[in-house]
Short mmCIF file of C-alpha atoms in Angstrom, two decimals:
data_model
loop_
_atom_site.label_atom_id
_atom_site.label_comp_id
_atom_site.label_asym_id
_atom_site.label_seq_id
_atom_site.Cartn_x
_atom_site.Cartn_y
_atom_site.Cartn_z
CA VAL A 1 5.79 3.01 -15.50
CA ASP A 2 8.57 -0.03 -14.70
CA LYS A 3 5.79 -2.77 -13.94
CA ASP A 4 9.00 -5.59 -13.52
CA ARG A 5 11.00 -4.08 -10.96
CA LEU A 6 12.21 -1.17 -8.58
CA MET A 7 12.97 1.90 -9.84
CA VAL A 8 16.98 3.53 -8.84
CA ALA A 9 15.10 7.51 -7.06
CA ASN A 10 17.38 9.35 -9.68
CA PRO A 11 16.65 12.19 -11.55
CA ASP A 12 15.14 10.64 -15.11
CA SER A 13 13.33 7.79 -12.80
CA LYS A 14 11.92 10.19 -10.98
CA ARG A 15 11.11 12.47 -13.78
CA ARG A 16 9.61 8.89 -16.03
CA ALA A 17 7.36 8.89 -12.89
CA TYR A 18 6.16 12.21 -12.72
CA ASP A 19 5.38 12.00 -15.28
CA PHE A 20 3.03 8.79 -15.05
CA LEU A 21 1.50 9.81 -12.44
CA ASP A 22 0.36 13.43 -14.11
CA LYS A 23 -1.24 10.77 -16.69
CA PHE A 24 -3.06 8.55 -14.02
CA PHE A 25 -6.52 8.76 -13.03
CA VAL A 26 -8.21 6.80 -10.04
CA ARG A 27 -11.53 5.27 -10.73
CA GLY A 28 -13.07 2.10 -8.93
CA GLU A 29 -13.14 -0.43 -5.92
CA THR A 30 -9.79 0.12 -3.26
CA ASN A 31 -8.00 -4.10 -4.04
CA PRO A 32 -4.44 -3.82 -3.15
CA ILE A 33 -4.05 -7.29 -3.76
CA PRO A 34 -2.01 -7.19 -7.31
CA ALA A 35 -0.10 -4.58 -5.42
CA LEU A 36 0.64 -7.09 -2.68
CA GLU A 37 1.64 -9.57 -4.82
CA LEU A 38 4.05 -6.97 -7.01
CA ALA A 39 4.85 -5.98 -3.31
CA PHE A 40 5.99 -8.74 -1.66
CA LYS A 41 7.81 -10.21 -5.43
CA GLN A 42 10.25 -7.89 -4.83
CA GLN A 43 11.33 -9.45 -1.29
CA PRO A 44 11.23 -5.78 1.01
CA GLU A 45 11.85 -5.98 4.35
CA LEU A 46 9.22 -3.54 4.25
CA ILE A 47 5.76 -2.33 2.92
CA TYR A 48 3.62 0.89 2.96
CA LEU A 49 0.92 -0.29 2.25
CA LEU A 50 -2.02 3.61 1.49
CA THR A 51 -4.98 3.64 1.17
CA ASP A 52 -8.58 6.42 1.22
CA GLY A 53 -11.30 3.44 2.40
CA ASP A 54 -12.18 -0.10 3.10
CA PHE A 55 -11.18 -2.74 1.16
CA PRO A 56 -13.69 -5.56 -0.82
CA ASP A 57 -12.27 -8.20 1.30
CA ASN A 58 -10.33 -7.16 3.84
CA ASP A 59 -10.61 -11.22 4.51
CA ALA A 60 -8.52 -11.24 1.56
CA VAL A 61 -5.67 -8.89 2.23
CA LEU A 62 -5.26 -10.51 5.38
CA ASN A 63 -5.23 -13.65 4.30
CA LEU A 64 -2.67 -12.32 1.38
CA ILE A 65 -0.08 -10.76 4.01
CA ARG A 66 -0.21 -13.17 6.57
CA GLN A 67 0.23 -16.19 4.34
CA ARG A 68 2.87 -14.03 2.31
CA THR A 69 4.81 -12.23 6.28
CA ARG A 70 4.83 -15.87 6.69
CA GLU A 71 7.63 -17.55 4.57
CA ARG A 72 9.96 -14.23 5.05
CA LYS A 73 9.82 -12.03 7.75
CA VAL A 74 8.27 -8.67 6.19
CA VAL A 75 7.06 -5.63 7.86
CA VAL A 76 4.01 -3.93 6.76
CA ASP A 77 2.67 -0.12 7.50
CA THR A 78 -0.04 0.96 6.72
CA VAL A 79 -1.77 3.98 6.43
CA ALA A 80 -5.02 4.96 6.38
CA PHE A 81 -5.13 8.63 4.21
CA VAL A 82 -8.45 11.47 4.58
CA ALA A 83 -11.49 9.29 5.53
CA ARG A 84 -11.76 8.48 8.53
CA GLY A 85 -13.56 3.99 8.99
CA GLU A 86 -13.74 2.15 11.93
CA HIS A 87 -13.46 -0.67 10.55
CA TYR A 88 -10.95 -0.24 7.98
CA GLU A 89 -8.86 1.03 10.37
CA LYS A 90 -9.33 -0.86 12.33
CA VAL A 91 -8.30 -4.19 9.88
CA LEU A 92 -5.64 -1.61 8.74
CA GLN A 93 -4.62 -1.53 12.76
CA GLN A 94 -4.03 -5.58 12.73
CA ILE A 95 -1.85 -5.61 9.69
CA GLY A 96 0.02 -3.55 11.62
CA ALA A 97 0.40 -5.41 14.31
CA GLU A 98 1.00 -8.66 13.11
CA THR A 99 4.14 -7.83 10.51
CA GLY A 100 5.39 -5.41 13.30
CA GLY A 101 4.24 -2.47 11.28
CA ALA A 102 3.27 0.89 12.19
CA PHE A 103 -0.41 2.40 11.07
CA ARG A 104 -0.71 5.97 11.42
CA TYR A 105 -4.04 8.34 9.81
CA VAL A 106 -3.44 11.64 7.76
CA SER A 107 -5.99 14.32 7.43
CA LYS A 108 -6.34 16.56 5.25
CA GLU A 109 -4.91 19.45 7.85
CA ASP A 110 -2.30 17.23 7.68
CA LEU A 111 -1.77 16.45 3.51
CA ALA A 112 -2.48 20.64 3.47
CA ARG A 113 0.96 21.20 4.95
#
């Protein structure tokens, strides 16, 4: 919706975000690096990293987060959606543990509530 900065959560911005999401569809791999780079540019105190599967390069994701959180303290909370996966859940748990964040798994049943 606005690739260069965060948006104020007012009714107009929310409408624009919903309009954007209605036209958006997901395909391909789960590569969080571009989104993480953008998130860290915003100089946040907290980032939520949400995924439904393994990353193409877990080490690259871990290294990026380690590098950015070494420069400035940022908590990264991680959330795994629907698909269980021991390997990728361990990576998400590690990210949370190293940054002071938390890990959470959200099932299909949780989403239906």
